[in-house]
CSV table of C-alpha atoms in Angstrom, one decimal:
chain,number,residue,atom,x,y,z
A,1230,UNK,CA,22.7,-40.3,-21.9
A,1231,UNK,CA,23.8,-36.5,-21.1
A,1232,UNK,CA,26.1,-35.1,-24.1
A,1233,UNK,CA,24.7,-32.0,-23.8
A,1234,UNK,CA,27.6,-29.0,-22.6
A,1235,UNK,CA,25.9,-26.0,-22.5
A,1236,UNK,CA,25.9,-24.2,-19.6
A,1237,UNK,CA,22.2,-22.1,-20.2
A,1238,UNK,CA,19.5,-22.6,-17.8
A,1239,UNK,CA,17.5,-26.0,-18.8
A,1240,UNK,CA,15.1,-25.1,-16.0
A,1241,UNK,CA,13.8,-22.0,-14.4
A,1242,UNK,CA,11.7,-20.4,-11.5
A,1243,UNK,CA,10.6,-16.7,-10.8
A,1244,UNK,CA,13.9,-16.1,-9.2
A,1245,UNK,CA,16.2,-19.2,-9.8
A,1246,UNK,CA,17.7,-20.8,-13.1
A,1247,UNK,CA,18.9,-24.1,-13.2
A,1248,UNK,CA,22.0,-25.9,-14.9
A,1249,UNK,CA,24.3,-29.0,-15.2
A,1250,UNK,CA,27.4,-29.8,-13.3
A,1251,UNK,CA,30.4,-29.9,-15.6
A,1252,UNK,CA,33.8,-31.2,-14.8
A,1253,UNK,CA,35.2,-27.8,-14.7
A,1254,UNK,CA,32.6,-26.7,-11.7
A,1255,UNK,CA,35.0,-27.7,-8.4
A,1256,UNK,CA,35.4,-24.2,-7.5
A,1257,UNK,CA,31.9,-23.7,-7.5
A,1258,UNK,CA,31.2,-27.1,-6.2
A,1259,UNK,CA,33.8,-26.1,-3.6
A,1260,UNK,CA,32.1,-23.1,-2.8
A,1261,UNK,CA,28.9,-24.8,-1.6
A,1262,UNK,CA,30.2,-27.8,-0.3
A,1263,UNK,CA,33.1,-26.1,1.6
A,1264,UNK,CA,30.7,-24.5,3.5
A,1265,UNK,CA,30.6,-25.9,7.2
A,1266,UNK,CA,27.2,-24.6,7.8
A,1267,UNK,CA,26.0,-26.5,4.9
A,1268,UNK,CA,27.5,-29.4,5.8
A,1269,UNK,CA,27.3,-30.1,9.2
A,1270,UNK,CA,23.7,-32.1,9.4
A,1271,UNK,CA,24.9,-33.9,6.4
A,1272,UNK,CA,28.2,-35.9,7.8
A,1273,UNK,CA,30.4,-35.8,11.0
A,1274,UNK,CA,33.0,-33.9,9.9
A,1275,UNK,CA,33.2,-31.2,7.5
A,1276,UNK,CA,34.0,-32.3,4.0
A,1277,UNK,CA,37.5,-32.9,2.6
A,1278,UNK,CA,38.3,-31.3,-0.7
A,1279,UNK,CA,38.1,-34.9,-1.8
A,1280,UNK,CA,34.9,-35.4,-0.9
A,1281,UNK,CA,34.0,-32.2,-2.2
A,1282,UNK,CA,35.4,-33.2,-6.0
A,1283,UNK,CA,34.0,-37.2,-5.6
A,1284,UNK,CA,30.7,-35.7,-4.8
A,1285,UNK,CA,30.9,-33.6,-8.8
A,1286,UNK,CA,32.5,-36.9,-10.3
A,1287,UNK,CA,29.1,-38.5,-8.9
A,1288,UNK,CA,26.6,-35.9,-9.7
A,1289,UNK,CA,27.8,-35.7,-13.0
A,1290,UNK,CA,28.3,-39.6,-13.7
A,1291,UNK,CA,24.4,-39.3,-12.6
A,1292,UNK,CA,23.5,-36.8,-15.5
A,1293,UNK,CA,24.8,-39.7,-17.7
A,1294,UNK,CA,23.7,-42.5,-16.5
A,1295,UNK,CA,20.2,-41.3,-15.5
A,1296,UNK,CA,19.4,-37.7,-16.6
A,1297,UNK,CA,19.2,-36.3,-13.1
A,1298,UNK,CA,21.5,-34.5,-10.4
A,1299,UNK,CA,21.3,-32.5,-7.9
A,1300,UNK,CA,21.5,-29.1,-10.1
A,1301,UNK,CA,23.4,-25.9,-9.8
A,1302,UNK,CA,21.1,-23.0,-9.3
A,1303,UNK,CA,21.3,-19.8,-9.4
A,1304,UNK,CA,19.5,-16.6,-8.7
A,1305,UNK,CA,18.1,-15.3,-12.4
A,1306,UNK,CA,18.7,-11.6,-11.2
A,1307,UNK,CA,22.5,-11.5,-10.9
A,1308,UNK,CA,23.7,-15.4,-11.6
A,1309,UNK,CA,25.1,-15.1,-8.3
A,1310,UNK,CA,25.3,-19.3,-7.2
A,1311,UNK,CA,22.5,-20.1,-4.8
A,1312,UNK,CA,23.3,-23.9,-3.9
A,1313,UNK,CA,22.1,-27.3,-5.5
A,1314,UNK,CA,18.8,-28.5,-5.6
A,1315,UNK,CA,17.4,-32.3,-7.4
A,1316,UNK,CA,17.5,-35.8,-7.5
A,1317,UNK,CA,19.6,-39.1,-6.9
A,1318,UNK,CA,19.0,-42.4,-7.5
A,1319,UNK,CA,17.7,-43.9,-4.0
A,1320,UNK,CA,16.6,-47.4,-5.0
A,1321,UNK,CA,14.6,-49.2,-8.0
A,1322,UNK,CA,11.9,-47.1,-9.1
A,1323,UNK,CA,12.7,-44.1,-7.1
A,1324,UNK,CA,15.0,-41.0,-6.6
A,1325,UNK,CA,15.7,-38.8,-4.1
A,1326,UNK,CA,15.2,-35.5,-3.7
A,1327,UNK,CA,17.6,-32.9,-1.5
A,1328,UNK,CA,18.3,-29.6,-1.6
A,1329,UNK,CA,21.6,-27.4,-0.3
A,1330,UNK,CA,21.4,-23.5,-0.4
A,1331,UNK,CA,24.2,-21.3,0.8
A,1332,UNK,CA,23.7,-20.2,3.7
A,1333,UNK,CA,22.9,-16.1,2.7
A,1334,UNK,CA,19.6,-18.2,0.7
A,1335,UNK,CA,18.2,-19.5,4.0
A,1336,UNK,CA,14.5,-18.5,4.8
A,1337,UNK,CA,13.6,-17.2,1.7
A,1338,UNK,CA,11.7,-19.6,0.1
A,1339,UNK,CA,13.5,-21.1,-2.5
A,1340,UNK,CA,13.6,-24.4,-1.1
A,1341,UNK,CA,10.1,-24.8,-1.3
A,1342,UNK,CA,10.0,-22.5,-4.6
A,1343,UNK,CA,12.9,-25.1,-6.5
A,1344,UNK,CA,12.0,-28.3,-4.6
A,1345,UNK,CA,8.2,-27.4,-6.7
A,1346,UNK,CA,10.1,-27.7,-10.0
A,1347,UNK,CA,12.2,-30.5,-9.8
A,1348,UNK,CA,8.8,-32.4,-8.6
A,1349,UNK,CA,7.3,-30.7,-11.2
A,1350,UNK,CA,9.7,-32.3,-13.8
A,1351,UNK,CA,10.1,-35.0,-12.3
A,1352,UNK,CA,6.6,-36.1,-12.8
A,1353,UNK,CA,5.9,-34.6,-16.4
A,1354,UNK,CA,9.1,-36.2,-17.8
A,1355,UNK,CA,8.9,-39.7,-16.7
A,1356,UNK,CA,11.8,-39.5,-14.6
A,1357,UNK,CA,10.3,-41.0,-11.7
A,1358,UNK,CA,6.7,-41.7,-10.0
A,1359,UNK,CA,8.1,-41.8,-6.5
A,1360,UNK,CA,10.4,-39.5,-4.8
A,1361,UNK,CA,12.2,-39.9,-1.2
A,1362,UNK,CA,13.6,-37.5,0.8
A,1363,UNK,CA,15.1,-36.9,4.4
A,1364,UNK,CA,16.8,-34.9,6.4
A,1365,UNK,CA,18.7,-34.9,9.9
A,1366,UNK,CA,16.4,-34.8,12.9
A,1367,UNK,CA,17.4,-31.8,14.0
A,1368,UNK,CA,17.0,-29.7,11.3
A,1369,UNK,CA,13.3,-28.1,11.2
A,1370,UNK,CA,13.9,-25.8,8.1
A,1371,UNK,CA,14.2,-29.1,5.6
A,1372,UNK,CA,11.5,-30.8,7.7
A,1373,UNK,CA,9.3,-27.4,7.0
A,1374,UNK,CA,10.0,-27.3,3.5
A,1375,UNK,CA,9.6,-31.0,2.7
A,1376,UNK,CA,5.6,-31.3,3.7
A,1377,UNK,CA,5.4,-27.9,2.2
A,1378,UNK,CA,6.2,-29.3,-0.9
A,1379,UNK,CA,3.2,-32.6,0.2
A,1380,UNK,CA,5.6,-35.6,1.5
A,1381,UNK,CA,4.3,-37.4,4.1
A,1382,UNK,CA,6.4,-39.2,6.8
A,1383,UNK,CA,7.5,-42.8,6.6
A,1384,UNK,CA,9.3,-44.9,8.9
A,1385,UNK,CA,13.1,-43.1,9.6
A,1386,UNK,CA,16.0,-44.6,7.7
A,1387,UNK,CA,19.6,-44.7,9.2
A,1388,UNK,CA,22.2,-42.5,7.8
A,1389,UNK,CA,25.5,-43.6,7.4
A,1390,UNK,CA,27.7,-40.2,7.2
A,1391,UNK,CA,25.9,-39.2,10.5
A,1392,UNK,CA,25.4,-42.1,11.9
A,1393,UNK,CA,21.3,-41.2,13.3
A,1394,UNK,CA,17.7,-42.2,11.8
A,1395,UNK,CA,17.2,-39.6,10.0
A,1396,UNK,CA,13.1,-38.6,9.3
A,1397,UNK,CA,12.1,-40.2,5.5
A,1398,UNK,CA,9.2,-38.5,3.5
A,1399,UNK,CA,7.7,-40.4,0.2
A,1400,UNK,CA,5.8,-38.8,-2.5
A,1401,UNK,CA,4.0,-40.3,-5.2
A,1402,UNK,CA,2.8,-39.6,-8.3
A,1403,UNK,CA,-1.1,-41.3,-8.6
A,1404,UNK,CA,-2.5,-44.0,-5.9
A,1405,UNK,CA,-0.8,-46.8,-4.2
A,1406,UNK,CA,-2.0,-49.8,-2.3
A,1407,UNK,CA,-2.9,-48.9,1.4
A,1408,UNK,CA,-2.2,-51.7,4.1
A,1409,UNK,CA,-1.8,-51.9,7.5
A,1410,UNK,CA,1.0,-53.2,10.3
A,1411,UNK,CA,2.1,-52.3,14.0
A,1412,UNK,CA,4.3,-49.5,14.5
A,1413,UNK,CA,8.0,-49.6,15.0
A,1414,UNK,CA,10.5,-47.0,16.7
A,1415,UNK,CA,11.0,-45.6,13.7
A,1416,UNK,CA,7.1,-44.4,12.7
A,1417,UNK,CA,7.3,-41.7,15.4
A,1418,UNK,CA,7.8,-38.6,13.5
A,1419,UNK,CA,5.4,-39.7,10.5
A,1420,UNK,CA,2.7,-40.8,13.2
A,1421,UNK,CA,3.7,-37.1,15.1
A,1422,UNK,CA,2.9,-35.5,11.4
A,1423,UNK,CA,-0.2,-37.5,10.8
A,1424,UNK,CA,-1.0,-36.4,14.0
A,1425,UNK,CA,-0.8,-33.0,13.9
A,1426,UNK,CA,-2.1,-32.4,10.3
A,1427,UNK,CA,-5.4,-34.2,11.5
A,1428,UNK,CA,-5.7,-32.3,14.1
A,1429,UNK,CA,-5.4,-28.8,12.1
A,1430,UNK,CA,-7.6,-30.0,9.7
A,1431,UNK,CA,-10.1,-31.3,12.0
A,1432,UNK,CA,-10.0,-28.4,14.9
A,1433,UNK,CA,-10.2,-25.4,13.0
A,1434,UNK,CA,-12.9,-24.2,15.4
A,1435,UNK,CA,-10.3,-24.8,18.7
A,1436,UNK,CA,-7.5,-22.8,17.7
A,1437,UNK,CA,-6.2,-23.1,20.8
A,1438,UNK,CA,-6.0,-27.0,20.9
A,1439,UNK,CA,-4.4,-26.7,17.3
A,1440,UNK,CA,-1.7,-24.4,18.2
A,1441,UNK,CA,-1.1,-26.5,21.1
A,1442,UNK,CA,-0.6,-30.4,19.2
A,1443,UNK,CA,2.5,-28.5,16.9
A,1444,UNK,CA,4.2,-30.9,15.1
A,1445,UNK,CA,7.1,-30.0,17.7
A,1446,UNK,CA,4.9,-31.0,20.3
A,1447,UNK,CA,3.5,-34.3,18.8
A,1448,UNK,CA,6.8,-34.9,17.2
A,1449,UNK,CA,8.8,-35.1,21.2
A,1450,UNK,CA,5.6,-36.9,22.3
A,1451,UNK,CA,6.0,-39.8,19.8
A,1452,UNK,CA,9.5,-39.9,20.0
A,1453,UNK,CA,8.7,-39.7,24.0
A,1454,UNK,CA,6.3,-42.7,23.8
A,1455,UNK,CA,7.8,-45.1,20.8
A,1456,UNK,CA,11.3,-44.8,23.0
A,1457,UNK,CA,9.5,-45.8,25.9
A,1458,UNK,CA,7.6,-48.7,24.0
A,1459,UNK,CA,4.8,-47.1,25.7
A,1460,UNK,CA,2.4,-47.6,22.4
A,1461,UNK,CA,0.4,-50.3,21.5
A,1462,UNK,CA,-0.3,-48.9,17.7
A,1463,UNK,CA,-1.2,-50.0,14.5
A,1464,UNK,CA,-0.2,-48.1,11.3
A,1465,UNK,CA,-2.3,-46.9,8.1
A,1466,UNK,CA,-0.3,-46.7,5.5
A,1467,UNK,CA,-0.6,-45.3,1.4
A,1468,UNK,CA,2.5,-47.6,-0.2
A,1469,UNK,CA,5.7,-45.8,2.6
A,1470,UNK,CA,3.4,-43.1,3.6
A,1471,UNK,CA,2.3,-43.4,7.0
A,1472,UNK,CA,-1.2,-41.8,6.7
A,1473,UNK,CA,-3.0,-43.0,10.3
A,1474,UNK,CA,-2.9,-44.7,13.2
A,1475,UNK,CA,-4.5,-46.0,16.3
A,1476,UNK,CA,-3.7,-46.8,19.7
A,1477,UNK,CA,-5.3,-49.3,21.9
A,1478,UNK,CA,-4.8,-48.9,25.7
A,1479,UNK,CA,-6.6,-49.8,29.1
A,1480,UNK,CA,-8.6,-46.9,30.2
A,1481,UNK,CA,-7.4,-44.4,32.7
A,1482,UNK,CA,-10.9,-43.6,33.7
A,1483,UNK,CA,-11.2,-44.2,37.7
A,1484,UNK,CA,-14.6,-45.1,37.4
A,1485,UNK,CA,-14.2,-48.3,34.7
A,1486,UNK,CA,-9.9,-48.4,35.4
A,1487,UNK,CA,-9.1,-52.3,34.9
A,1488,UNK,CA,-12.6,-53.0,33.5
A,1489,UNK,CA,-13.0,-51.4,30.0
A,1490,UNK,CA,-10.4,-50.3,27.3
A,1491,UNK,CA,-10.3,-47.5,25.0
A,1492,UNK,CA,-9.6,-46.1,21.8
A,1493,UNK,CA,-6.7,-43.4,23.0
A,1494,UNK,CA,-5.8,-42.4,19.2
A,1495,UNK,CA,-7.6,-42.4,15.8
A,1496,UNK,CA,-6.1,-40.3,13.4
A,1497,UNK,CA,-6.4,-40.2,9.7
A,1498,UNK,CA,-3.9,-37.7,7.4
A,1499,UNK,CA,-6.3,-35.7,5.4
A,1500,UNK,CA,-4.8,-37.1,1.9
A,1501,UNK,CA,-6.6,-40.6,3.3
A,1502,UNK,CA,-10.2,-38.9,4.7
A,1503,UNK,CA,-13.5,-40.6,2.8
A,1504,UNK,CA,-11.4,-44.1,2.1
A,1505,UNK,CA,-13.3,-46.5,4.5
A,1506,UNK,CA,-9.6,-46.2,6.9
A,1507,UNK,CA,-11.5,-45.5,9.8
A,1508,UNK,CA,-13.4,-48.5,10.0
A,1509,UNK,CA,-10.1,-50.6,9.6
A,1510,UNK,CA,-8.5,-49.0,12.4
A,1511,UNK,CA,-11.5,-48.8,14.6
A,1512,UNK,CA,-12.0,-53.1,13.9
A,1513,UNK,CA,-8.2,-53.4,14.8
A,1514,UNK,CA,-8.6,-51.9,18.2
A,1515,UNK,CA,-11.7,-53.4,18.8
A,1516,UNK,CA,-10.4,-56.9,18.2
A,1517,UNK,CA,-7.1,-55.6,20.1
A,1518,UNK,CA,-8.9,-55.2,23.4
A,1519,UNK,CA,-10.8,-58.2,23.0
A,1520,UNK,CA,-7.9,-60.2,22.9
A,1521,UNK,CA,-6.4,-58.1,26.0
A,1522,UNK,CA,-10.0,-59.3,28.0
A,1523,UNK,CA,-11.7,-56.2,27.6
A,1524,UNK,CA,-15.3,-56.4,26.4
A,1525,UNK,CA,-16.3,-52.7,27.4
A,1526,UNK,CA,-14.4,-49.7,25.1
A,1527,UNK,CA,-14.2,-46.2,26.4
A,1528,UNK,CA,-13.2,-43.0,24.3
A,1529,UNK,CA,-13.5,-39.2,24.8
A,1530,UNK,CA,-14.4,-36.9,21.5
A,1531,UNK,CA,-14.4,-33.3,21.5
A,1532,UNK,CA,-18.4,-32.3,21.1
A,1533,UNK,CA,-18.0,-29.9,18.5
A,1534,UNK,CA,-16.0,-32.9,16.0
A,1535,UNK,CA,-19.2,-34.0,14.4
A,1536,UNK,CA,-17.4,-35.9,12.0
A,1537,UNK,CA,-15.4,-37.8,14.9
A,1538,UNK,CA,-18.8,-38.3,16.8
A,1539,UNK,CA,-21.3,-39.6,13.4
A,1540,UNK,CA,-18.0,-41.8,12.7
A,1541,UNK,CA,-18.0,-43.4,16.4
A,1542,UNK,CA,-22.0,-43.5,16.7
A,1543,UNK,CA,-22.1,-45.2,13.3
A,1544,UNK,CA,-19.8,-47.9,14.8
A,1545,UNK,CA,-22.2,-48.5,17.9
A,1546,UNK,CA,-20.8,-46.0,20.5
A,1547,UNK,CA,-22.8,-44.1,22.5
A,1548,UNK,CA,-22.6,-41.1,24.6
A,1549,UNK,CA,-22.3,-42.6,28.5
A,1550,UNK,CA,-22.9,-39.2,30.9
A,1551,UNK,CA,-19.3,-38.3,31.3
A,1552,UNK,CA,-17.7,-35.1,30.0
A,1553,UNK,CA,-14.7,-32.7,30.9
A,1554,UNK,CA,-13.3,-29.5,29.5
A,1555,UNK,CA,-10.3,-28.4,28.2
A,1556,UNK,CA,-9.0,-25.5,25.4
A,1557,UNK,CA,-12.5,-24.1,25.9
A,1558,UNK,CA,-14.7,-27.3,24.4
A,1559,UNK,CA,-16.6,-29.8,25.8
A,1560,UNK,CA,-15.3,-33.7,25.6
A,1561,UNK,CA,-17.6,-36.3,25.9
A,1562,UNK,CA,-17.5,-40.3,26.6
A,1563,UNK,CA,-18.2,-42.7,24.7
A,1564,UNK,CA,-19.1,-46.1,25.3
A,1565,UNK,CA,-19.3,-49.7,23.5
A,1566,UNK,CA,-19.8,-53.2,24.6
A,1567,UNK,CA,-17.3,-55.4,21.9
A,1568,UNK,CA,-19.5,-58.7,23.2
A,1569,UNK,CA,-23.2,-58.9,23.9
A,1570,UNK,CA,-24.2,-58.2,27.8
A,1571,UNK,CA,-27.0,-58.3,30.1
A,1572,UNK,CA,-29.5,-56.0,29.7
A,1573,UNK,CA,-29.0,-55.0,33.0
A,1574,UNK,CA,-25.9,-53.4,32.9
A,1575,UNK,CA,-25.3,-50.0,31.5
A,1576,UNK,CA,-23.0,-49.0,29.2
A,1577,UNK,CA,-21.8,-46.7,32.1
């Protein structure tokens, strides 16, 4: 339990020093909190006075009961308050982790620079081996700072003081068990960030095609295809972490269109590359189309992903003939026959 008064910095950073909420701290707690523009992705309405002082009675009834809060911190140069910044219990086993700056604090980094230490401690002192977090959908600075700081995406959760799913990021001290399951609505901005980060990892050599799959981008095109139900996905996913996916779908090809299926996505976060998940996603789509009457699979591969290609040609896929263009690389076709066929027909 917390008996411990002082008000010295228990923690510090290059630039920031953190403390404990004490009773006597509503003014300070009022000065943050108060603040509309801190508040307004966080609830409805702005916050009463009332909720301003419950929110201290429960951040310090937290220091305690379970040796965290949501710290005061402050900026080591001139003590001047910068916001809050820690953790909250979030369910058995694991806390969450938040931040609030002041305004004036906003895109300098010490989000990312604070959000490193309480992680930091969090891990080193036993406090917790998994951490939550999430933020509103609409706010990009928290999303920014969040996979800066290495969560990944899991499915949203809803939020009760704004009433929206609101984006949820685990992270996890050492392994957890990987499994698979179909997507649900709520996957779409995790799959959008596996999405993304595979591709900037994979396509260093097509900067163009990176710069064009932002996570903005894939993030409005998942949320674009799950609201349409449009997706016929299956998730990979590291305990919450969503960390790849793939997508069975007829092909759009004219030439085989109603006669052959294809692999649309196959995405792996790079946390997950070298596991074996690529052969568990590819069987899954595989048996997917089978079941949907397709015996013939179809998928394009940019030429220069030599890792995609070796992956797809160690599964039985072959190049068929067919190729386009686009962000300045070649794509080719592949093809693969799920069942055995005469040897008379091609795999075009």
């Amino acid at each position: 339990m917390l008996t411990n008064t002082d008000t010295a910095y228990f923690l510090r950073t290059e630039r920031v020093g953190f403390r404990w909420w004490q009773s006597e701290d509503l003014p300070l707690a009022t000065a943050l909190w108060g603040i509309a523009e801190v508040t307004r992705l966080m609830s409805k309405e702005p916050w009463t006075q009332e909720q301003i002082a419950q929110r201290l009675k429960d951040e310090i009834n937290n220091g305690q009961k379970y040796g965290i809060q949501y710290w005061p911190i402050f900026d080591l140069s001139n003590d001047a308050h910068i916001g809050c910044v820690g953790l909250r219990p979030y369910c058995e086993g694991t806390f969450e982790f938040g931040f609030h700056l002041k305004p004036e604090y906003w895109g300098r980094g010490i989000a990312t620079e604070v959000g490193r230490r309480v992680i930091k401690h969090a891990f080193e002192s036993g406090l917790s081996d998994n951490i939550f977090a999430g933020h509103h959908p609409d706010n990009k600075p928290s999303r920014n700072a969040l996979i800066k700081l290495g969560l990944i995406g899991g499915t949203a959760q809803y939020f009760e003081r704004t009433g929206l799913m609101h984006p949820a990021y685990y992270l996890y001290r050492g392994e957890r068990d990987f499994s698979t399951r179909p997507t649900v609505a709520g996957d779409a901005r995790a799959l959008a960030l596996v999405h993304c980060h595979s591709i900037r990892d994979t396509f260093q050599m097509l900067p163009e095609y990176v710069a064009a799959r932002s996570l903005d981008y894939c993030e409005q095109r998942w949320d674009e295809r799950m609201n349409k139900q449009q997706s016929d996905t299956l998730a990979l996913l590291h305990g919450e972490q969503i960390v790849g996916f793939v997508t069975a779908a007829p092909s759009p090809d004219k030439d085989v269109r109603g006669k052959a299926g294809e692999v649309d996505r196959l995405y792996i976060h790079p946390c997950a590359w070298n596991k074996g998940h690529g052969t568990t996603l590819i069987k899954w789509c595989e048996q997917r189309l089978l079941e949907q009457g397709f015996n013939l699979i179809k998928l394009w591969v940019f030429e220069v992903n030599e890792r995609g290609r070796h992956f797809y040609e160690k599964h039985g896929y072959k190049p068929d003939g067919h190729t386009k263009s686009d962000f300045r690389g070649k794509i080719l076709r592949y093809g693969k026959y799920l069942q055995a066929s005469p040897p008379y027909l091609s795999i075009v």
